[in-house]
């Protein structure tokens, strides 16, 4: 590339020097021609001046000779007339006399611009006039006094003296003019020789310059011919390259007509010859709805700007195509305006692919699963509507972000193992814990597929994620129920055996109390009896939990029950614990065992007290609630219907997620030894389930715990017979 640029630069430099040499020689030739012209003009002017001066001098000499001759003829005619008195001689004299005066006037005009000649004309003219007057007087004497009188006058010295002076002046003038004429002829001859020499020198120089110019022009013409040949070859190569280009290339004039088009453009427009298109409007094949935009593009290009446009055309055989044109201005070197150079390619397949992609993307957006694509550097490339709904981030917010930083707290071994497996095997399937935009942890069933380049190198990873958080929660509840059922069965058997063991002990204690009446024995036996009864009561709770023993159920009002619990809290709990209640008066009724429900609430408030050793707020609330199908699907124990929700909230130490999963297990406790049996919540759960209800727990470490007990509300028939039930209970009591 550098060599090509260098050769191109050398050619440009040589061309520049050649042009400069031609300019210099041309300027030199012009200077020589101008100099020759000036010299020739100067010599010609001098020759013309000398010629005019010689003609002038010759006319002066001729006029002087005429004056001399006519004056002589006048004197001769006057002498003949004096001698012969012939009238013809007198006519001859008069004619010569007039001619002499005329010649004097002509000479005076010729010398009017010459001061020196005017001086001797002023001398000559009076003398000639005087001489002519004398001749006239002599004729007058001859006519009046006769020949003899005239003869005496003619022989006088005065007459001879004037004649001599005139002849001398004329002779001197002629001699002077002839000398000047001779000098002029010599000067003219010298100027002629100089002009001839200058002409020959100029002719030689011009011939040399013409030869040099001819040589340079011949070389330049040969160079132009070679350049033209190279340009023709280059044009042919360029035409072949343009015709081989798999895109439509065309030139469009400022008036919008086609100037040039390549072979691919002809095939695209479905014509066989460019003559069909040359001179025709370029927008003739463009659909009408795109022509205004194309006109704006063409106007912008002709103003010297670039532009692109997508439009649709219909070929001459009816084929529709989507086109994309990249247009640039091409300067016209003649007038500096711009024409339209367009490179247009067929994007029909691309448009169809884009449409297919949009349809597929629409299908992906319809999917309830979260579908995302990331590159091998974990940068998110695609994010469907399902992902927006699941995670909470919009596509424009997620695309370009790092998927690990966006959806995971940290990089777990499971995540690293999934990445290694998908890179090795091309796919992976498993469960992942991810974060939503609100920071909520969700459980997903994820399927990863590796997408590769054409060369087999990894390109990106397609992930399809399905949320199974509710499913996992239901599974956990089911497993917990099964575990509690197994533990209950085991605990029931143990409690039954222990109850059989305690029964004879209690009977023995009662017999000993009758046989040992002393106070010390009675005290010891009473303590023993109390402990046995306490153990029996504990076993009764275990059996109640394990077997689900149902007490006598009646219509129960929750408001008085909660008021009683509130009174116990106020009277027995530490003063550092503040009790708050929110018990509406229009609470529904429930069918259940008052004692068992009392036990449930006591267990909950006692646990709340133990969770706040330094004091806090214990809040009890209740409300009427209707559970729909969606809420019933979340909890395995919930059913569609009306419930009373009893909420017990504390601001204590809270529980971790691991502790929350085990709090309803029998004998599980976080309390110190001797401060809890671990049966309170398990018993409460058994009672709640026996009443057809369920319980939810929400707790955060150091932020408190909330238990919500859901009990089915009694039907209208049950509430209508509330008074009868209460009377029956009172009578039995």
XYZ file of C-alpha atoms in Angstrom:
733
model
C 0.000 0.000 0.000
C 2.869 2.338 0.874
C 4.606 1.453 -2.448
C 1.457 2.281 -4.399
C 1.110 5.580 -2.560
C 4.805 6.323 -3.213
C 4.541 5.625 -6.960
C 1.421 7.729 -7.137
C 3.280 10.545 -5.372
C 6.237 10.293 -7.819
C 3.858 10.453 -10.773
C 2.205 13.524 -9.312
C 5.613 15.208 -8.779
C 6.760 14.407 -12.351
C 3.500 15.658 -13.761
C 3.871 18.850 -11.728
C 7.452 19.411 -12.981
C 6.414 18.715 -16.578
C 3.558 21.198 -16.349
C 5.850 23.779 -14.741
C 8.450 23.262 -17.536
C 5.775 23.745 -20.180
C 4.615 26.875 -18.406
C 8.180 28.243 -18.221
C 8.898 27.549 -21.900
C 5.575 28.978 -22.890
C 6.254 32.126 -20.872
C 9.770 32.350 -22.400
C 8.308 31.959 -25.888
C 5.794 34.660 -25.159
C 8.581 36.915 -23.864
C 10.708 36.279 -26.962
C 7.771 36.815 -29.274
C 6.871 39.965 -27.406
C 10.485 41.193 -27.590
C 10.640 40.384 -31.296
C 7.380 42.162 -31.822
C 8.613 45.222 -29.919
C 11.909 45.285 -31.837
C 10.144 44.710 -35.155
C 7.666 47.385 -34.327
C 10.467 49.798 -33.355
C 12.372 49.059 -36.558
C 9.231 49.332 -38.642
C 8.356 52.638 -36.995
C 11.846 53.910 -37.694
C 11.673 52.740 -41.297
C 8.287 54.352 -41.731
C 9.568 57.554 -40.134
C 12.631 57.614 -42.361
C 10.506 56.857 -45.384
C 8.095 59.616 -44.526
C 10.970 61.973 -43.837
C 12.621 61.063 -47.142
C 9.343 61.551 -48.976
C 8.952 64.875 -47.271
C 12.520 65.901 -48.113
C 12.074 64.677 -51.670
C 8.869 66.714 -52.000
C 10.706 69.771 -50.678
C 13.536 69.244 -53.182
C 11.030 68.631 -55.968
C 9.101 71.742 -55.024
C 12.284 73.821 -54.929
C 13.273 72.511 -58.323
C 9.771 73.302 -59.592
C 10.044 76.830 -58.195
C 13.455 77.194 -59.807
C 12.139 75.797 -63.094
C 8.903 77.805 -63.163
C 10.766 80.938 -62.161
C 13.152 80.343 -64.999
C 10.259 79.656 -67.400
C 8.604 82.872 -66.197
C 11.747 84.898 -66.890
C 12.204 83.207 -70.291
C 8.531 83.874 -71.293
C 8.885 87.472 -70.001
C 12.113 88.007 -72.086
C 10.488 86.570 -75.191
C 7.519 88.812 -74.729
C 9.743 91.848 -74.227
C 11.578 91.022 -77.432
C 8.723 89.896 -79.627
C 5.700 91.479 -77.925
C 3.905 88.308 -78.943
C 0.583 87.706 -77.084
C 1.309 83.933 -76.811
C 4.522 84.674 -75.015
C 2.579 86.900 -72.661
C 0.141 84.031 -71.951
C 3.054 81.728 -71.337
C 4.506 84.264 -68.934
C 1.260 84.687 -67.054
C 0.825 80.895 -66.723
C 4.403 80.545 -65.478
C 3.861 83.468 -63.147
C 0.812 81.832 -61.569
C 2.579 78.456 -61.369
C 5.473 80.082 -59.567
C 3.166 81.609 -56.978
C 1.380 78.277 -56.589
C 4.652 76.389 -56.095
C 5.714 78.908 -53.490
C 2.433 78.366 -51.599
C 2.873 74.577 -51.751
C 6.425 74.833 -50.446
C 5.259 77.106 -47.675
C 2.686 74.499 -46.596
C 5.254 71.683 -46.774
C 7.606 73.507 -44.471
C 4.932 74.879 -42.153
C 5.982 72.431 -39.355
C 9.722 72.962 -39.914
C 10.943 76.137 -38.248
C 14.342 76.100 -39.969
C 12.866 75.732 -43.443
C 10.273 78.357 -42.676
C 13.096 80.805 -42.054
C 14.670 80.462 -45.468
C 11.166 80.342 -47.041
C 10.560 83.690 -45.419
C 13.789 84.870 -47.077
C 13.083 83.293 -50.449
C 9.445 84.246 -50.829
C 9.895 88.089 -50.685
C 12.784 87.898 -53.105
C 10.765 85.849 -55.576
C 7.826 88.232 -55.138
C 10.148 91.141 -55.689
C 11.602 89.475 -58.769
C 8.130 88.789 -60.172
C 7.192 92.419 -59.522
C 10.258 93.547 -61.467
C 9.322 91.284 -64.324
C 5.824 92.702 -64.209
C 7.158 96.266 -64.242
C 9.342 95.465 -67.206
C 6.327 94.202 -69.127
C 4.505 97.338 -68.168
C 7.424 99.474 -69.511
C 7.511 97.434 -72.659
C 3.881 97.976 -73.279
C 3.997 101.702 -72.512
C 7.500 102.894 -73.350
C 8.814 100.441 -75.749
C 11.634 97.944 -75.892
C 14.457 100.399 -75.506
C 13.282 101.539 -72.060
C 13.007 97.988 -70.897
C 16.382 97.000 -72.199
C 18.081 99.646 -70.066
C 16.250 98.313 -67.040
C 17.194 94.726 -67.756
C 20.860 95.583 -68.057
C 20.887 97.277 -64.627
C 22.844 95.586 -61.765
C 19.877 95.551 -59.447
C 17.969 93.228 -61.600
C 20.868 90.853 -61.875
C 21.554 90.972 -58.146
C 18.044 89.818 -57.179
C 18.152 87.002 -59.645
C 21.488 85.828 -58.240
C 20.212 85.957 -54.653
C 17.173 83.881 -55.571
C 19.304 81.342 -57.408
C 21.727 81.185 -54.500
C 18.975 80.619 -51.911
C 17.396 77.940 -54.036
C 20.754 76.353 -54.690
C 21.654 76.338 -50.987
C 18.276 74.917 -50.056
C 18.514 72.222 -52.670
C 21.976 71.305 -51.610
C 20.920 71.136 -47.944
C 17.821 69.065 -48.686
C 19.740 66.748 -50.963
C 22.292 66.188 -48.218
C 19.501 65.509 -45.706
C 17.847 63.218 -48.235
C 21.104 61.361 -48.707
C 21.497 60.998 -44.941
C 17.914 59.765 -44.672
C 18.518 57.220 -47.383
C 21.617 55.992 -45.572
C 19.736 55.849 -42.234
C 16.864 54.037 -43.897
C 19.269 51.536 -45.423
C 20.919 50.993 -42.028
C 17.541 50.535 -40.330
C 16.511 48.121 -43.067
C 19.654 46.066 -42.564
C 19.148 46.145 -38.789
C 15.517 45.071 -39.203
C 16.569 42.246 -41.501
C 19.225 41.061 -39.047
C 16.792 41.345 -36.160
C 14.180 39.468 -38.140
C 16.582 36.652 -38.938
C 17.731 36.460 -35.321
C 14.124 36.472 -34.115
C 13.251 33.875 -36.755
C 16.084 31.619 -35.542
C 15.067 32.060 -31.898
C 11.429 31.435 -32.795
C 12.400 28.348 -34.765
C 14.380 27.065 -31.785
C 11.490 27.774 -29.452
C 9.036 26.227 -31.874
C 11.244 23.165 -32.079
C 11.543 22.980 -28.312
C 7.820 23.486 -27.870
C 7.146 20.927 -30.567
C 9.373 18.433 -28.807
C 7.758 19.101 -25.446
C 4.269 19.087 -26.924
C 5.027 15.867 -28.741
C 6.248 14.312 -25.542
C 3.267 15.703 -23.660
C 0.900 14.425 -26.361
C 2.538 11.008 -26.149
C 2.237 11.185 -22.368
C -1.394 12.216 -22.731
C -1.949 9.327 -25.097
C -0.335 6.955 -22.633
C -2.337 8.530 -19.830
C -5.506 8.264 -21.877
C -4.700 4.631 -22.591
C -3.987 4.034 -18.901
C -7.194 5.855 -17.992
C -9.106 3.778 -20.505
C -7.589 0.611 -19.102
C -8.247 1.828 -15.576
C -11.793 2.739 -16.562
C -12.277 -0.703 -18.065
C -10.885 -2.336 -14.933
C -13.017 -0.063 -12.771
C -16.055 -0.832 -14.908
C -15.323 -4.560 -14.575
C -14.894 -4.185 -10.819
C -18.093 -2.138 -10.540
C -19.994 -4.628 -12.667
C -18.615 -7.445 -10.506
C -19.685 -5.648 -7.319
C -22.716 -7.461 -5.818
C -24.428 -4.146 -5.144
C -26.174 -1.588 -7.308
C -23.962 1.411 -8.112
C -25.448 4.310 -10.018
C -24.858 7.992 -10.760
C -27.867 10.283 -10.560
C -27.900 13.752 -12.142
C -29.103 16.842 -10.314
C -32.440 16.596 -12.121
C -32.939 13.100 -10.697
C -32.246 11.105 -13.872
C -29.873 8.136 -14.047
C -26.453 8.797 -15.637
C -24.696 5.462 -15.049
C -25.611 2.076 -13.535
C -23.631 -1.153 -13.147
C -24.531 -4.677 -14.256
C -25.767 -5.783 -10.839
C -28.079 -2.782 -10.751
C -29.507 -3.824 -14.124
C -30.133 -7.339 -12.789
C -31.678 -5.909 -9.623
C -34.058 -3.734 -11.634
C -34.732 -6.646 -14.021
C -33.574 -4.979 -17.254
C -31.032 -6.199 -19.816
C -29.582 -2.931 -21.091
C -28.590 0.313 -19.404
C -30.173 2.238 -22.288
C -33.562 1.459 -20.780
C -32.635 3.372 -17.621
C -30.174 6.082 -18.718
C -31.943 9.430 -18.706
C -34.955 8.052 -16.841
C -35.965 9.239 -13.309
C -34.181 7.260 -10.614
C -37.334 7.068 -8.461
C -39.451 5.473 -11.182
C -39.105 2.007 -9.598
C -39.487 3.246 -6.001
C -42.857 2.693 -4.354
C -44.875 5.935 -4.060
C -44.801 6.051 -0.264
C -40.978 6.294 -0.302
C -40.527 8.840 -3.125
C -40.804 11.940 -0.941
C -38.084 10.642 1.379
C -35.909 9.775 -1.640
C -36.419 13.284 -3.058
C -35.292 14.805 0.249
C -32.235 12.537 0.254
C -31.364 13.488 -3.339
C -31.703 17.195 -2.546
C -29.480 16.801 0.502
C -26.826 14.928 -1.521
C -26.792 17.593 -4.249
C -26.036 20.135 -1.503
C -22.819 18.266 -0.620
C -24.023 16.086 2.280
C -24.090 12.323 2.831
C -27.129 10.216 3.665
C -28.729 6.772 3.873
C -32.257 5.572 3.233
C -34.246 2.358 3.237
C -37.029 1.972 0.699
C -38.880 -0.590 -1.373
C -38.764 -0.990 -5.162
C -40.649 -2.975 -7.782
C -38.539 -4.329 -10.654
C -39.619 -4.218 -14.278
C -40.777 -7.825 -13.912
C -42.769 -7.088 -10.748
C -40.345 -8.334 -8.075
C -40.515 -6.340 -4.820
C -37.284 -5.732 -2.935
C -36.248 -3.846 0.166
C -33.244 -1.635 -0.584
C -30.745 0.269 1.524
C -28.851 3.079 -0.206
C -25.704 4.845 0.967
C -25.438 8.109 -0.967
C -22.461 10.486 -1.232
C -21.975 13.711 -3.235
C -19.663 13.596 -6.254
C -18.220 16.984 -7.304
C -18.600 18.058 -10.915
C -15.223 19.596 -11.835
C -16.728 21.779 -14.569
C -19.059 23.900 -12.452
C -18.344 22.791 -8.869
C -21.837 21.342 -8.330
C -22.566 17.882 -6.912
C -24.202 14.830 -8.399
C -25.622 11.810 -6.580
C -23.454 8.668 -6.257
C -25.583 5.869 -4.764
C -24.451 2.454 -3.547
C -27.607 0.387 -3.040
C -27.849 -3.146 -1.714
C -30.693 -5.637 -1.474
C -31.755 -6.131 2.161
C -34.872 -8.172 1.462
C -33.520 -11.265 3.216
C -32.288 -9.126 6.084
C -35.742 -7.555 6.434
C -37.369 -10.964 6.327
C -34.887 -12.214 8.927
C -35.568 -9.162 11.093
C -39.298 -9.797 10.772
C -38.759 -13.410 11.752
C -36.616 -12.310 14.670
C -39.317 -9.852 15.757
C -41.899 -12.608 15.566
C -39.648 -14.922 17.545
C -38.939 -12.135 20.026
C -42.690 -11.597 20.367
C -43.081 -15.291 21.075
C -40.261 -15.083 23.597
C -41.947 -12.094 25.228
C -45.210 -14.015 25.439
C -43.436 -16.808 27.311
C -43.895 -16.745 31.089
C -40.321 -17.996 31.519
C -37.439 -15.592 31.905
C -35.291 -15.944 28.759
C -31.954 -14.169 28.605
C -28.794 -14.414 26.524
C -25.346 -13.481 27.792
C -21.932 -13.638 26.161
C -19.077 -15.691 27.536
C -18.021 -12.677 29.603
C -21.426 -12.719 31.380
C -22.590 -9.520 29.695
C -26.370 -9.604 29.094
C -27.299 -9.412 25.389
C -31.033 -10.254 25.413
C -33.731 -9.883 28.096
C -37.347 -10.845 27.342
C -40.593 -9.632 28.878
C -40.744 -12.712 31.072
C -37.413 -11.695 32.598
C -38.771 -8.184 33.147
C -41.787 -9.580 34.988
C -39.737 -12.041 37.043
C -36.797 -9.868 38.069
C -38.277 -6.359 37.865
C -35.575 -4.829 35.626
C -36.565 -3.470 32.209
C -34.656 -4.714 29.167
C -32.893 -1.365 28.654
C -31.742 -1.495 32.273
C -30.448 -5.068 32.130
C -28.851 -5.314 28.675
C -25.115 -4.686 28.900
C -24.922 -5.437 32.650
C -22.974 -8.302 34.189
C -25.454 -11.086 34.955
C -23.525 -12.267 38.052
C -23.454 -8.790 39.573
C -27.129 -8.253 38.725
C -28.758 -11.516 39.849
C -26.451 -13.097 42.434
C -25.235 -12.118 45.891
C -21.971 -13.945 45.346
C -20.458 -16.630 43.146
C -21.452 -19.959 44.643
C -19.773 -23.312 43.881
C -23.028 -24.393 42.235
C -22.867 -21.425 39.844
C -19.219 -22.135 38.964
C -20.049 -25.799 38.403
C -22.952 -24.847 36.112
C -20.705 -22.575 34.023
C -18.004 -25.248 33.673
C -20.545 -27.900 32.682
C -22.252 -25.754 30.038
C -18.878 -24.806 28.522
C -17.867 -28.464 28.451
C -21.087 -30.297 27.594
C -22.993 -27.486 25.865
C -25.947 -27.560 28.280
C -26.837 -27.589 31.967
C -30.010 -27.934 34.020
C -30.484 -27.272 37.715
C -31.783 -25.028 40.463
C -30.400 -21.572 41.283
C -31.082 -18.922 43.902
C -31.222 -15.421 42.361
C -32.167 -11.887 43.379
C -34.963 -9.641 42.108
C -34.731 -5.884 41.812
C -36.262 -5.518 45.302
C -33.598 -7.818 46.771
C -35.969 -10.780 47.171
C -34.362 -14.211 46.873
C -36.196 -16.489 44.433
C -35.638 -20.111 43.479
C -35.402 -20.933 39.769
C -35.250 -24.030 37.644
C -32.675 -22.948 35.038
C -31.760 -24.480 31.656
C -28.553 -23.283 30.025
C -27.610 -23.864 26.367
C -24.242 -22.912 24.847
C -24.383 -21.113 21.477
C -21.271 -21.346 19.296
C -19.779 -19.392 16.373
C -19.531 -20.934 12.921
C -15.940 -21.907 13.747
C -17.091 -23.772 16.847
C -15.876 -21.246 19.392
C -18.252 -20.408 22.303
C -20.328 -17.310 21.538
C -23.053 -16.928 24.170
C -25.230 -18.762 26.689
C -29.030 -18.974 26.400
C -30.771 -19.287 29.777
C -34.430 -20.220 30.309
C -35.456 -19.710 33.954
C -38.708 -20.822 35.573
C -39.544 -19.625 39.064
C -40.261 -22.521 41.467
C -40.184 -20.524 44.713
C -43.828 -21.306 45.548
C -43.369 -24.913 44.516
C -40.342 -25.217 46.790
C -42.241 -23.605 49.636
C -45.128 -26.038 49.151
C -42.682 -28.922 49.014
C -41.041 -27.684 52.235
C -44.421 -27.407 53.928
C -45.339 -30.896 52.745
C -42.040 -32.343 53.959
C -42.462 -30.536 57.256
C -45.995 -31.911 57.633
C -44.771 -35.417 56.840
C -41.891 -35.025 59.276
C -44.236 -33.751 62.008
C -46.601 -36.620 61.286
C -43.795 -39.140 61.710
C -42.508 -37.457 64.842
C -46.072 -37.242 66.193
C -46.595 -40.954 65.678
C -43.348 -41.694 67.464
C -44.065 -39.199 70.260
C -47.600 -40.637 70.687
C -46.233 -44.099 71.312
C -43.661 -42.811 73.778
C -46.248 -40.654 75.586
C -48.642 -43.604 75.846
C -45.956 -45.788 77.422
C -44.900 -43.009 79.805
C -48.537 -42.449 80.757
C -48.826 -46.124 81.638
C -45.719 -45.786 83.792
C -46.958 -42.651 85.607
C -50.419 -44.035 86.408
C -49.233 -46.593 89.062
C -46.858 -43.998 90.494
C -49.732 -41.532 90.958
C -51.923 -44.202 92.562
C -49.077 -45.214 94.880
C -48.560 -41.599 95.930
C -52.259 -41.226 96.740
C -52.190 -44.444 98.853
C -49.106 -43.270 100.699
C -50.794 -39.938 101.480
C -53.507 -41.848 103.350
C -51.029 -44.079 105.214
C -48.494 -41.365 106.102
C -50.406 -38.503 107.709
C -47.382 -36.631 109.122
C -46.707 -33.245 107.642
C -43.226 -33.989 106.390
C -44.398 -37.071 104.495
C -47.424 -35.234 103.211
C -45.181 -32.433 101.904
C -42.889 -34.859 100.137
C -45.771 -36.860 98.705
C -47.536 -33.653 97.572
C -44.415 -32.589 95.695
C -44.202 -36.008 94.152
C -47.900 -35.898 93.191
C -47.508 -32.479 91.622
C -44.542 -33.615 89.554
C -46.368 -36.742 88.445
C -49.433 -34.698 87.418
C -47.169 -32.201 85.644
C -45.579 -35.069 83.754
C -49.003 -36.495 82.966
C -50.152 -33.105 81.682
C -47.053 -32.880 79.525
C -47.770 -36.340 78.158
C -51.381 -35.283 77.542
C -50.115 -32.390 75.402
C -47.874 -34.740 73.482
C -50.745 -37.150 72.898
C -52.990 -34.243 71.871
C -50.395 -33.131 69.339
C -49.652 -36.631 68.107
C -53.198 -37.922 67.827
C -54.969 -34.677 67.139
C -57.410 -35.197 69.938
C -60.456 -33.031 69.435
C -62.115 -31.412 72.389
C -65.669 -30.259 72.436
C -65.988 -27.474 69.884
C -68.455 -24.635 70.165
C -68.966 -21.214 68.602
C -66.076 -19.087 69.925
C -65.853 -15.317 70.019
C -62.242 -14.244 69.418
C -62.602 -10.728 70.862
C -63.202 -11.833 74.526
C -60.488 -14.482 74.187
C -57.915 -11.926 73.040
C -59.041 -9.496 75.756
C -58.361 -12.211 78.347
C -54.888 -12.788 76.905
C -54.250 -9.037 76.992
C -55.177 -9.001 80.711
C -52.738 -11.839 81.426
C -49.973 -9.937 79.560
C -50.578 -6.751 81.528
C -50.701 -8.551 84.875
C -47.851 -11.042 84.493
C -45.394 -9.817 81.857
C -42.508 -7.417 82.689
C -43.351 -3.728 82.600
C -40.645 -3.214 79.948
C -42.932 -4.947 77.459
C -45.654 -2.697 76.051
C -48.778 -4.452 74.859
C -50.726 -2.993 71.937
C -53.974 -4.460 70.650
C -56.137 -3.840 67.597
C -59.312 -5.928 67.989
C -62.295 -4.792 65.902
C -65.769 -5.351 67.347
C -67.242 -6.860 64.185
C -64.984 -9.926 64.128
C -66.540 -13.093 62.788
C -66.917 -16.201 64.946
C -65.003 -19.477 64.774
C -66.016 -23.025 65.709
C -63.460 -24.482 68.063
C -62.225 -25.426 71.516
C -61.849 -22.317 73.660
C -59.254 -23.942 75.899
C -57.102 -25.077 73.000
C -57.327 -21.674 71.296
C -56.433 -20.094 74.608
C -53.374 -22.377 74.753
C -52.319 -21.326 71.219
C -52.429 -17.624 72.034
C -50.639 -18.144 75.375
C -47.828 -20.025 73.603
C -47.447 -17.226 71.034
C -47.355 -14.349 73.534
C -45.004 -16.243 75.874
C -42.579 -16.861 72.997
C -42.862 -13.147 72.131
C -42.039 -12.263 75.751
C -38.997 -14.569 75.785
C -37.777 -12.973 72.513
C -37.682 -9.516 74.193
C -35.532 -9.928 77.340
C -34.743 -6.221 77.343
C -38.303 -5.161 76.643
C -40.117 -4.059 73.519
C -43.548 -3.876 71.924
C -45.897 -6.834 71.756
C -48.800 -6.261 69.417
C -51.941 -8.354 68.968
C -54.380 -7.711 66.140
C -57.188 -9.514 64.374
C -59.156 -8.982 61.174
C -61.725 -10.614 58.945
C -60.139 -12.029 55.779
C -61.306 -13.803 52.626
C -58.706 -16.053 50.947
C -58.933 -16.440 47.182
C -57.588 -19.118 44.850
C -54.190 -17.454 44.347
C -53.519 -17.207 48.080
C -54.747 -20.759 48.564
C -52.144 -22.007 46.069
C -49.294 -20.393 48.014
C -49.975 -22.335 51.262
C -50.668 -26.039 51.128
C -52.978 -25.876 54.186
C -55.040 -22.918 52.961
C -58.440 -23.287 51.353
C -60.673 -20.792 49.644
C -63.043 -19.175 52.124
C -63.502 -16.743 55.026
C -60.970 -16.615 57.833
C -60.131 -14.689 60.975
C -56.476 -13.701 60.979
C -54.886 -13.318 64.443
C -51.502 -11.534 64.330
C -48.963 -11.607 67.188
C -45.934 -9.361 66.565
C -42.864 -8.647 68.695
C -39.823 -6.423 68.289
C -37.430 -8.976 69.710
C -34.311 -10.734 68.494
C -35.968 -12.477 65.554
C -35.018 -15.792 63.912
C -32.777 -16.915 61.103
C -34.183 -18.811 58.105
C -32.661 -22.063 59.423
C -34.428 -21.662 62.783
C -37.720 -20.757 61.082
C -37.677 -24.059 59.196
C -37.563 -26.058 62.497
C -39.633 -24.078 65.020
C -42.672 -26.348 64.680
C -40.670 -29.538 65.275
C -41.448 -31.205 68.642
C -38.766 -30.742 71.274
C -36.875 -28.216 69.144
C -36.033 -25.101 71.135
C -33.461 -22.329 71.119
C -34.005 -21.606 74.797
C -31.649 -22.591 77.563
C -32.050 -25.932 79.310
C -34.914 -25.816 81.758
C -36.599 -22.818 80.102
C -38.488 -24.615 77.378
C -39.621 -28.051 76.275
C -39.869 -27.381 72.541
C -43.510 -28.545 72.486
C -45.278 -25.181 72.640
C -45.288 -24.278 68.923
C -45.668 -27.867 67.787
C -48.716 -28.231 70.053
C -50.083 -24.881 68.844
C -49.658 -26.015 65.245
C -51.539 -29.233 65.990
C -54.386 -27.291 67.570
C -54.566 -24.838 64.660
C -54.655 -27.655 62.108
C -57.338 -29.470 64.107
C -59.400 -26.297 63.787
C -58.883 -26.329 59.994
C -56.498 -23.389 60.039
C -52.857 -22.699 59.243
C -50.099 -20.369 60.401
C -47.519 -18.140 58.663
C -44.279 -16.874 60.174
C -42.203 -13.850 59.146
C -39.048 -12.998 61.052
C -35.813 -11.047 60.596
C -32.828 -11.244 62.886
C -32.744 -8.324 65.364
C -35.931 -6.899 63.836
C -38.644 -9.071 65.400
C -41.090 -11.824 64.541
C -44.697 -11.989 63.372
C -47.001 -15.016 63.709
C -50.277 -14.944 61.768
C -52.861 -17.576 62.711
C -55.644 -18.177 60.170
C -58.817 -19.778 61.609
C -61.851 -20.595 59.413
C -64.807 -18.327 60.180
C -68.056 -19.973 61.309
C -71.029 -20.177 58.916
C -74.219 -18.152 59.289
C -76.124 -21.222 60.614
C -73.527 -21.684 63.338
C -73.656 -18.049 64.387
C -77.465 -18.135 64.392
C -77.421 -20.955 66.977
C -74.730 -19.248 69.067
C -77.085 -18.606 71.984
C -78.201 -22.243 72.129
C -74.647 -23.471 72.105
C -73.676 -21.093 74.911
C -76.673 -22.209 77.031
C -75.750 -25.835 76.448
C -72.173 -25.185 77.503
C -73.351 -23.364 80.612
C -75.744 -26.189 81.572
C -73.027 -28.827 81.223
C -70.756 -26.794 83.403
